[in-house]
């Protein structure tokens, strides 16, 4: 079992550009959540996807959008990048039904210059 | 709105000492409480998951307790080792496994 995998591991973008991050969930998991972790802080919930639909959303602007594919993998898109979007972006997978353990990937380090 | 706090923000102990990490949350209507470990620049490794109906969970040298009525969870690490040096994060789980994290406690175990 490869666990949760994210790509790329590191990314440098220029302010105003757009970025796409990718996540493959743990085998058997159908729910993917995305988190943003600024340096020295705990992760903040961005949104969650289940059955290819956004089910829950945190306090993030519409510049942050996502998608889930039929194989449960997911993408996080950020438009019009700001310097403040620089962070570690973490993907977590879990089973939708019930209260279950969340498993995280290694993250994508995004730097906006 | 759920808020999770971890105090202290940093902790330094000599090798062999027991570690006690604290986590408090404001909304007791949680589904679960999960503890994670994070090494610098890396992702999160799940350590323990306590369901809302449980009082504690144990795994090896790790033991976590949960008191919903007081809004507290404690992670105990027995006989600490230098390899335990990392940041430890707690997260309160809501419906649909949405997690609200604390700011973490950075632990240094000195040989």
Coordinates of N, CA and C in Angstrom, one line a residue:
Chain A
X1 N 0.8 -1.2 0.0 CA 0.0 0.0 0.0 C 0.9 1.2 0.0
X2 N 0.7 2.1 -1.0 CA 1.6 3.2 -1.2 C 1.2 4.4 -0.2
X3 N 0.1 4.3 0.4 CA -0.4 5.4 1.2 C -0.9 6.5 0.4
X4 N -0.9 7.7 1.0 CA -1.3 8.9 0.3 C -0.1 9.5 -0.4
X5 N -0.3 9.7 -1.7 CA 0.8 10.3 -2.5 C 0.4 11.6 -3.1
X6 N 1.4 12.6 -3.0 CA 1.1 13.9 -3.5 C 2.2 14.3 -4.5
X7 N 1.8 15.1 -5.5 CA 2.8 15.6 -6.5 C 2.5 17.0 -6.9
X8 N 3.5 17.8 -7.2 CA 4.9 17.6 -7.0 C 5.2 17.8 -5.5
X9 N 6.5 17.5 -5.1 CA 6.9 17.7 -3.8 C 7.2 19.2 -3.5
X10 N 7.8 19.9 -4.5 CA 8.1 21.3 -4.3 C 7.7 22.0 -5.6
X11 N 7.4 23.3 -5.4 CA 6.9 24.1 -6.6 C 7.2 25.5 -6.3
X12 N 7.8 26.2 -7.3 CA 8.0 27.7 -7.2 C 7.2 28.4 -8.3
X13 N 6.3 29.3 -7.9 CA 5.5 30.0 -8.8 C 5.6 31.5 -8.6
X14 N 5.3 32.3 -9.6 CA 5.3 33.7 -9.6 C 3.9 34.2 -9.2
X15 N 3.9 35.3 -8.5 CA 2.6 36.0 -8.1 C 1.8 36.2 -9.3
X16 N 0.5 35.9 -9.1 CA -0.5 36.0 -10.2 C -0.7 34.8 -11.1
X17 N 0.2 33.8 -11.0 CA 0.1 32.6 -11.7 C -0.9 31.6 -11.1
X18 N -1.1 30.5 -11.8 CA -2.1 29.5 -11.3 C -1.3 28.2 -11.1
X19 N -1.7 27.4 -10.1 CA -1.0 26.2 -9.8 C -2.0 25.0 -9.6
X20 N -1.6 23.8 -9.9 CA -2.4 22.6 -9.7 C -1.6 21.6 -8.9
X21 N -2.1 21.1 -7.8 CA -1.5 20.1 -7.0 C -2.3 18.9 -7.1
X22 N -1.7 17.7 -6.9 CA -2.3 16.4 -7.1 C -2.2 15.5 -5.9
X23 N -3.2 14.7 -5.8 CA -3.2 13.8 -4.6 C -3.9 12.4 -5.0
X24 N -3.2 11.3 -4.6 CA -3.8 10.0 -4.7 C -4.1 9.5 -3.4
X25 N -5.3 9.1 -3.0 CA -5.6 8.7 -1.7 C -5.1 7.2 -1.4
X26 N -5.1 6.9 -0.1 CA -4.8 5.6 0.3 C -5.8 4.6 -0.3
X27 N -5.2 3.4 -0.6 CA -6.1 2.4 -1.2 C -7.3 2.1 -0.4
X28 N -8.5 2.1 -1.0 CA -9.7 1.9 -0.3 C -10.4 3.1 0.3
X29 N -9.8 4.2 0.3 CA -10.3 5.5 0.8 C -11.1 6.2 -0.3
X30 N -12.2 6.8 0.0 CA -13.0 7.5 -1.0 C -13.1 9.0 -0.8
X31 N -12.6 9.5 0.3 CA -12.7 10.9 0.7 C -11.4 11.6 0.7
X32 N -11.3 12.7 0.1 CA -10.0 13.5 0.1 C -10.2 14.9 0.7
X33 N -9.4 15.3 1.6 CA -9.4 16.6 2.1 C -8.1 17.3 1.9
X34 N -8.1 18.6 1.7 CA -6.9 19.4 1.5 C -6.8 20.4 2.7
X35 N -5.5 20.6 3.1 CA -5.2 21.5 4.2 C -4.0 22.4 3.7
X36 N -4.0 23.6 4.3 CA -2.9 24.5 4.1 C -2.2 24.7 5.4
X37 N -0.8 24.5 5.4 CA -0.1 24.7 6.6 C 1.0 25.8 6.4
X38 N 0.8 26.9 7.0 CA 1.8 28.0 6.9 C 2.9 27.6 7.9
X39 N 4.1 28.2 7.7 CA 5.3 27.9 8.5 C 5.0 28.2 10.0
X40 N 5.3 27.2 10.8 CA 5.1 27.4 12.2 C 3.7 27.3 12.8
X41 N 2.7 26.9 11.9 CA 1.3 26.9 12.3 C 0.8 25.5 12.1
X42 N -0.4 25.2 12.7 CA -1.1 24.0 12.4 C -1.8 24.0 11.0
X43 N -2.1 22.9 10.4 CA -2.8 22.9 9.2 C -4.2 23.5 9.3
X44 N -4.7 24.2 8.2 CA -6.0 24.8 8.1 C -6.8 24.0 7.0
X45 N -8.0 23.7 7.3 CA -8.9 22.9 6.4 C -9.3 23.8 5.2
X46 N -9.0 23.3 4.0 CA -9.5 24.1 2.8 C -10.8 23.6 2.3
X47 N -10.9 22.3 1.9 CA -12.1 21.7 1.5 C -12.0 20.2 1.4
X48 N -13.1 19.5 1.2 CA -13.2 18.1 1.2 C -14.0 17.6 0.0
X49 N -13.6 16.5 -0.6 CA -14.3 15.9 -1.8 C -14.7 14.5 -1.5
X50 N -15.9 14.2 -1.9 CA -16.4 12.8 -1.8 C -17.4 12.7 -2.9
X51 N -17.4 11.5 -3.6 CA -18.2 11.3 -4.7 C -18.1 12.4 -5.8
X52 N -16.9 12.9 -6.0 CA -16.6 13.9 -7.0 C -17.3 15.3 -6.7
X53 N -17.7 15.5 -5.5 CA -18.3 16.8 -5.2 C -17.7 17.4 -4.0
X54 N -17.6 18.7 -3.9 CA -17.1 19.4 -2.7 C -18.2 19.3 -1.6
X55 N -17.8 18.7 -0.5 CA -18.8 18.5 0.6 C -18.7 19.5 1.7
X56 N -17.5 19.9 2.0 CA -17.3 20.8 3.1 C -16.2 21.8 2.6
X57 N -16.3 23.0 3.1 CA -15.3 24.0 2.7 C -14.9 24.9 4.0
X58 N -13.6 25.2 4.1 CA -13.2 26.0 5.1 C -13.2 27.5 4.7
X59 N -12.6 28.3 5.5 CA -12.6 29.8 5.2 C -11.5 30.2 4.2
X60 N -11.7 29.7 3.0 CA -10.7 30.1 1.9 C -11.5 30.7 0.7
X61 N -10.8 31.6 0.1 CA -11.5 32.3 -1.1 C -11.7 31.4 -2.2
X62 N -12.5 31.9 -3.2 CA -12.9 31.1 -4.4 C -11.7 30.9 -5.3
X63 N -10.6 31.5 -5.0 CA -9.4 31.3 -5.8 C -8.9 29.8 -5.6
X64 N -9.3 29.3 -4.5 CA -9.0 27.9 -4.2 C -10.2 27.0 -4.7
X65 N -9.9 26.1 -5.6 CA -10.9 25.2 -6.1 C -10.3 23.8 -6.2
X66 N -11.2 22.8 -6.4 CA -10.7 21.4 -6.5 C -11.5 20.6 -7.4
X67 N -11.0 19.3 -7.5 CA -11.7 18.4 -8.3 C -11.4 17.0 -7.7
X68 N -12.4 16.1 -7.9 CA -12.1 14.7 -7.5 C -12.5 13.8 -8.7
X69 N -11.7 12.9 -9.1 CA -11.9 12.0 -10.2 C -12.6 10.7 -9.8
X70 N -13.1 10.0 -10.8 CA -13.8 8.7 -10.5 C -12.9 7.7 -9.7
X71 N -11.6 7.8 -9.8 CA -10.7 6.9 -9.1 C -10.3 7.4 -7.7
X72 N -11.0 8.5 -7.3 CA -10.9 9.1 -6.0 C -9.7 10.1 -5.9
X73 N -8.8 10.1 -6.8 CA -7.7 11.1 -6.8 C -8.3 12.5 -6.9
X74 N -7.5 13.4 -6.5 CA -8.0 14.8 -6.4 C -6.9 15.8 -6.8
X75 N -7.4 17.0 -7.2 CA -6.6 18.1 -7.6 C -7.0 19.3 -6.8
X76 N -6.0 20.1 -6.4 CA -6.2 21.4 -5.8 C -5.7 22.5 -6.7
X77 N -6.5 23.4 -7.1 CA -6.1 24.5 -8.0 C -6.2 25.8 -7.2
X78 N -5.2 26.6 -7.4 CA -5.1 28.0 -6.8 C -4.9 29.0 -8.0
X79 N -5.8 29.9 -8.1 CA -5.6 31.0 -9.1 C -5.1 32.2 -8.5
X80 N -4.5 33.1 -9.4 CA -4.1 34.4 -9.0 C -3.3 34.4 -7.7
X81 N -2.2 33.6 -7.8 CA -1.4 33.3 -6.6 C -0.9 34.6 -5.9
X82 N -1.0 34.6 -4.6 CA -0.5 35.7 -3.7 C 0.8 35.2 -2.9
X83 N 1.6 36.1 -2.5 CA 2.8 35.7 -1.7 C 2.3 34.9 -0.5
X84 N 1.2 35.3 0.1 CA 0.6 34.6 1.3 C 0.1 33.2 1.0
X85 N 0.1 32.8 -0.2 CA -0.3 31.4 -0.5 C 0.9 30.4 -0.3
X86 N 2.1 31.0 -0.1 CA 3.2 30.1 0.2 C 3.0 29.3 1.4
X87 N 3.1 28.0 1.3 CA 2.8 27.1 2.4 C 3.0 25.7 2.0
X88 N 2.9 24.8 3.0 CA 2.9 23.3 2.7 C 1.4 22.9 2.5
X89 N 1.1 22.3 1.4 CA -0.3 21.9 1.1 C -0.4 20.4 1.3
X90 N -1.2 20.0 2.2 CA -1.4 18.6 2.6 C -2.7 18.0 2.2
X91 N -2.6 16.8 1.7 CA -3.8 16.0 1.3 C -4.0 14.9 2.3
X92 N -5.2 14.7 2.7 CA -5.6 13.6 3.6 C -6.7 12.8 3.0
X93 N -6.6 11.5 3.2 CA -7.7 10.6 2.8 C -8.3 9.9 4.0
X94 N -9.5 9.5 3.8 CA -10.2 8.8 4.8 C -11.4 8.1 4.2
X95 N -12.1 7.3 5.0 CA -13.4 6.7 4.6 C -14.5 7.6 5.0
X96 N -15.4 7.8 4.1 CA -16.5 8.8 4.3 C -17.4 8.4 5.4
X97 N -17.7 7.1 5.4 CA -18.7 6.6 6.4 C -18.0 6.5 7.8
X98 N -18.7 7.1 8.8 CA -18.2 7.0 10.1 C -17.1 7.9 10.5
X99 N -16.6 7.8 11.7 CA -15.5 8.6 12.2 C -14.2 7.8 12.1
X100 N -13.5 8.1 11.1 CA -12.3 7.2 10.8 C -11.0 8.0 10.8
X101 N -9.9 7.3 10.9 CA -8.6 7.9 10.9 C -8.3 8.6 9.6
X102 N -7.7 9.7 9.6 CA -7.2 10.5 8.4 C -5.8 10.2 8.2
X103 N -5.4 9.9 7.0 CA -4.0 9.6 6.7 C -3.5 10.7 5.7
X104 N -2.3 11.2 6.0 CA -1.8 12.4 5.2 C -0.7 12.0 4.3
X105 N -0.6 12.7 3.2 CA 0.6 12.6 2.3 C 1.7 13.4 2.9
X106 N 2.8 13.5 2.1 CA 4.0 14.2 2.5 C 3.9 15.7 2.2
X107 N 2.9 16.1 1.4 CA 2.7 17.5 1.2 C 3.4 18.0 -0.1
X108 N 3.0 19.1 -0.5 CA 3.6 19.9 -1.6 C 4.0 21.2 -1.0
X109 N 5.3 21.6 -1.1 CA 5.8 22.9 -0.6 C 5.6 23.8 -1.8
X110 N 4.7 24.8 -1.6 CA 4.5 25.9 -2.7 C 5.2 27.2 -2.2
X111 N 6.0 27.7 -3.0 CA 6.7 29.0 -2.8 C 6.2 29.9 -3.9
X112 N 5.6 31.1 -3.5 CA 5.2 32.1 -4.4 C 6.2 33.3 -4.3
X113 N 6.8 33.7 -5.4 CA 7.8 34.7 -5.4 C 7.3 35.9 -6.3
Chain B
X1 N -17.7 27.7 16.5 CA -16.5 27.4 15.8 C -15.5 26.7 16.7
X2 N -15.0 25.5 16.3 CA -14.0 24.8 17.1 C -12.7 25.5 17.1
X3 N -12.1 25.6 18.3 CA -10.7 26.1 18.4 C -9.9 25.1 19.2
X4 N -8.7 24.8 18.8 CA -7.8 23.9 19.4 C -6.5 24.6 19.8
X5 N -6.1 24.3 21.0 CA -4.9 25.0 21.5 C -4.0 24.0 22.1
X6 N -2.7 24.1 21.8 CA -1.7 23.3 22.4 C -0.7 24.1 23.1
X7 N -0.5 23.8 24.4 CA 0.5 24.5 25.3 C 1.3 23.4 26.0
X8 N 2.7 23.6 26.0 CA 3.4 24.7 25.5 C 3.7 24.6 24.0
X9 N 4.2 25.6 23.4 CA 4.5 25.6 22.0 C 5.8 24.8 21.7
X10 N 6.6 24.8 22.7 CA 7.9 24.1 22.6 C 8.3 23.5 24.0
X11 N 9.0 22.4 23.9 CA 9.4 21.6 25.1 C 10.7 20.9 24.9
X12 N 11.6 21.0 25.9 CA 12.9 20.4 25.8 C 13.1 19.5 27.0
X13 N 13.4 18.2 26.8 CA 13.6 17.3 27.9 C 14.8 16.4 27.7
X14 N 15.4 15.9 28.8 CA 16.5 15.0 28.6 C 16.0 13.6 28.3
X15 N 16.8 12.9 27.6 CA 16.5 11.5 27.2 C 16.1 10.7 28.4
X16 N 15.0 9.9 28.2 CA 14.6 9.0 29.3 C 13.4 9.6 30.1
X17 N 13.2 10.9 30.0 CA 12.1 11.5 30.8 C 10.8 11.3 30.0
X18 N 9.7 11.2 30.8 CA 8.4 11.1 30.2 C 7.9 12.4 29.7
X19 N 7.2 12.4 28.5 CA 6.7 13.6 27.9 C 5.2 13.6 28.1
X20 N 4.7 14.8 28.4 CA 3.3 15.1 28.6 C 2.9 16.3 27.7
X21 N 2.1 16.0 26.7 CA 1.7 17.0 25.7 C 0.2 17.3 25.9
X22 N -0.2 18.6 25.9 CA -1.5 18.9 26.2 C -2.3 19.5 25.0
X23 N -3.5 19.2 24.9 CA -4.4 19.7 23.8 C -5.8 20.1 24.4
X24 N -6.2 21.3 24.1 CA -7.6 21.6 24.6 C -8.4 22.1 23.4
X25 N -9.7 21.8 23.5 CA -10.6 22.2 22.4 C -11.9 22.8 23.0
X26 N -12.5 23.7 22.3 CA -13.6 24.5 22.8 C -15.0 23.9 22.7
X27 N -15.2 23.1 21.6 CA -16.5 22.5 21.4 C -16.4 21.0 21.7
X28 N -17.1 20.5 22.7 CA -17.0 19.1 23.1 C -17.7 18.2 22.2
X29 N -18.5 18.7 21.2 CA -19.2 17.8 20.3 C -18.3 17.3 19.1
X30 N -17.3 16.6 19.5 CA -16.3 16.1 18.5 C -16.6 14.6 18.2
X31 N -16.2 14.2 17.0 CA -16.4 12.8 16.6 C -15.2 12.0 17.1
X32 N -14.0 12.6 17.1 CA -12.8 11.9 17.5 C -11.7 13.0 17.8
X33 N -10.6 12.5 18.3 CA -9.4 13.3 18.5 C -8.2 12.5 18.0
X34 N -7.5 13.2 17.2 CA -6.3 12.5 16.6 C -5.0 13.2 16.9
X35 N -4.0 12.4 17.2 CA -2.7 12.9 17.4 C -1.8 12.6 16.2
X36 N -0.9 13.6 15.8 CA 0.0 13.4 14.7 C 1.4 13.8 15.1
X37 N 2.3 13.2 14.4 CA 3.7 13.7 14.5 C 4.1 14.2 13.2
X38 N 4.9 15.3 13.2 CA 5.4 16.0 12.0 C 6.9 16.3 12.1
X39 N 7.7 15.7 11.3 CA 9.1 16.0 11.2 C 9.3 17.2 10.3
X40 N 10.4 18.0 10.5 CA 10.5 19.2 9.7 C 10.4 19.1 8.2
X41 N 9.5 19.9 7.6 CA 9.2 19.9 6.2 C 8.5 18.7 5.7
X42 N 8.0 17.9 6.5 CA 7.4 16.6 6.1 C 5.9 16.7 6.3
X43 N 5.2 15.6 5.9 CA 3.8 15.4 6.2 C 3.5 15.0 7.6
X44 N 2.2 14.6 7.8 CA 1.8 14.2 9.1 C 1.7 12.7 9.2
X45 N 2.2 12.2 10.3 CA 2.1 10.7 10.6 C 1.1 10.5 11.7
X46 N 0.1 9.8 11.5 CA -0.9 9.5 12.5 C -0.4 8.6 13.6
X47 N -0.6 9.1 14.9 CA -0.1 8.3 16.0 C -1.2 7.6 16.7
X48 N -2.2 8.3 17.1 CA -3.3 7.7 17.8 C -4.6 8.4 17.4
X49 N -5.7 7.6 17.4 CA -7.1 8.1 17.1 C -7.9 7.7 18.3
X50 N -8.6 8.6 19.0 CA -9.5 8.3 20.0 C -10.9 8.7 19.6
X51 N -11.8 7.7 19.6 CA -13.2 8.0 19.2 C -13.8 8.7 20.4
X52 N -14.9 9.5 20.1 CA -15.5 10.3 21.1 C -16.1 9.5 22.3
X53 N -16.4 8.2 22.0 CA -16.9 7.3 23.1 C -15.8 6.7 24.0
X54 N -14.5 6.9 23.6 CA -13.4 6.3 24.3 C -12.8 7.3 25.2
X55 N -12.1 6.8 26.2 CA -11.4 7.6 27.2 C -9.9 7.7 26.9
X56 N -9.3 6.6 26.3 CA -7.9 6.6 26.0 C -7.6 5.5 24.9
X57 N -6.4 5.7 24.4 CA -5.8 4.8 23.4 C -4.3 4.6 23.7
X58 N -3.8 3.4 23.4 CA -2.4 3.1 23.7 C -1.8 2.5 22.5
X59 N -0.5 2.8 22.2 CA 0.3 2.2 21.2 C 1.7 2.2 21.6
X60 N 2.3 1.1 22.0 CA 3.7 1.1 22.5 C 3.9 2.0 23.6
X61 N 4.9 3.0 23.4 CA 5.2 3.9 24.5 C 4.2 5.1 24.5
X62 N 3.3 5.1 23.6 CA 2.4 6.3 23.5 C 1.0 5.9 24.2
X63 N 0.5 6.9 24.9 CA -0.8 6.8 25.5 C -1.5 8.1 25.4
X64 N -2.8 8.1 24.9 CA -3.5 9.4 24.8 C -4.8 9.2 25.5
X65 N -5.2 10.3 26.2 CA -6.5 10.3 27.0 C -7.4 11.4 26.4
X66 N -8.6 11.2 26.6 CA -9.6 12.2 26.1 C -10.7 12.4 27.2
X67 N -10.9 13.7 27.5 CA -11.9 14.1 28.5 C -12.8 15.1 27.7
X68 N -13.9 14.7 27.1 CA -14.7 15.6 26.4 C -15.4 16.7 27.2
X69 N -15.7 16.3 28.5 CA -16.4 17.3 29.3 C -15.6 18.5 29.7
X70 N -14.3 18.2 29.8 CA -13.4 19.4 30.1 C -12.7 19.9 28.8
X71 N -12.9 19.3 27.7 CA -12.3 19.7 26.4 C -10.8 19.5 26.4
X72 N -10.4 18.4 26.9 CA -8.9 18.2 26.9 C -8.5 16.8 26.5
X73 N -7.3 16.7 25.9 CA -6.7 15.5 25.5 C -5.2 15.6 25.9
X74 N -4.6 14.5 26.4 CA -3.2 14.5 26.7 C -2.5 13.3 26.1
X75 N -1.4 13.6 25.5 CA -0.5 12.6 24.9 C 0.7 12.3 25.8
X76 N 0.8 11.1 26.3 CA 2.0 10.7 27.1 C 2.9 9.9 26.2
X77 N 4.2 10.2 26.3 CA 5.3 9.4 25.6 C 6.2 9.0 26.7
X78 N 6.3 7.7 27.0 CA 7.1 7.2 28.0 C 8.6 7.0 27.6
X79 N 9.5 7.3 28.5 CA 10.9 7.0 28.3 C 11.4 7.6 27.0
X80 N 11.3 8.9 26.9 CA 11.6 9.6 25.6 C 13.0 9.3 25.1
X81 N 13.1 9.4 23.7 CA 14.3 9.1 23.0 C 14.6 10.2 22.1
X82 N 15.9 10.5 21.7 CA 16.1 11.5 20.7 C 15.3 11.4 19.4
X83 N 15.0 10.2 19.0 CA 14.2 10.0 17.8 C 12.7 10.5 18.0
X84 N 12.3 10.8 19.2 CA 11.0 11.4 19.4 C 10.9 12.9 19.2
X85 N 12.1 13.5 18.9 CA 12.1 14.9 18.6 C 11.3 15.2 17.3
X86 N 10.3 16.0 17.4 CA 9.4 16.3 16.3 C 8.4 17.3 16.8
X87 N 7.5 17.7 15.9 CA 6.3 18.5 16.3 C 5.1 17.6 16.4
X88 N 4.4 17.7 17.5 CA 3.2 16.9 17.7 C 2.0 17.8 17.6
X89 N 1.1 17.3 16.8 CA -0.2 18.1 16.6 C -1.4 17.3 17.0
X90 N -2.3 17.9 17.6 CA -3.6 17.3 17.9 C -4.7 17.9 17.0
X91 N -5.7 17.1 16.7 CA -6.7 17.6 15.8 C -8.1 17.1 16.3
X92 N -9.1 17.9 16.4 CA -10.4 17.6 16.8 C -11.2 17.2 15.5
X93 N -11.8 16.1 15.5 CA -12.5 15.6 14.3 C -14.0 15.9 14.4
X94 N -14.5 16.5 13.3 CA -16.0 16.8 13.2 C -16.6 15.9 12.2
X95 N -17.9 16.1 11.9 CA -18.6 15.3 10.9 C -17.9 15.3 9.6
X96 N -17.8 14.1 9.0 CA -17.2 14.0 7.7 C -15.7 14.0 7.8
X97 N -15.1 13.8 9.0 CA -13.7 13.8 9.2 C -13.0 15.1 8.9
X98 N -13.7 16.2 9.1 CA -13.0 17.5 9.0 C -12.3 17.7 10.3
X99 N -11.0 18.0 10.1 CA -10.1 18.2 11.3 C -9.8 19.7 11.6
X100 N -9.8 20.0 12.9 CA -9.4 21.3 13.3 C -8.1 21.1 14.2
X101 N -7.0 21.7 13.7 CA -5.7 21.4 14.4 C -5.4 22.5 15.4
X102 N -4.6 22.1 16.3 CA -3.9 23.0 17.2 C -2.6 23.5 16.5
X103 N -1.9 24.4 17.2 CA -0.7 24.9 16.6 C 0.5 24.0 16.7
X104 N 0.4 23.0 17.5 CA 1.5 22.0 17.7 C 2.4 22.3 18.9
X105 N 3.1 21.3 19.3 CA 4.1 21.4 20.4 C 5.4 20.9 19.8
X106 N 6.4 21.7 19.7 CA 7.7 21.3 19.2 C 8.5 20.7 20.3
X107 N 8.9 19.4 20.1 CA 9.6 18.6 21.2 C 11.0 18.4 20.8
X108 N 11.9 18.6 21.7 CA 13.4 18.3 21.6 C 13.8 17.4 22.7
X109 N 14.2 16.2 22.4 CA 14.7 15.3 23.4 C 16.3 15.2 23.3
X110 N 16.9 15.7 24.4 CA 18.4 15.8 24.3 C 19.0 14.6 24.8
X111 N 20.1 14.1 24.1 CA 20.8 12.8 24.5 C 21.5 13.0 25.8

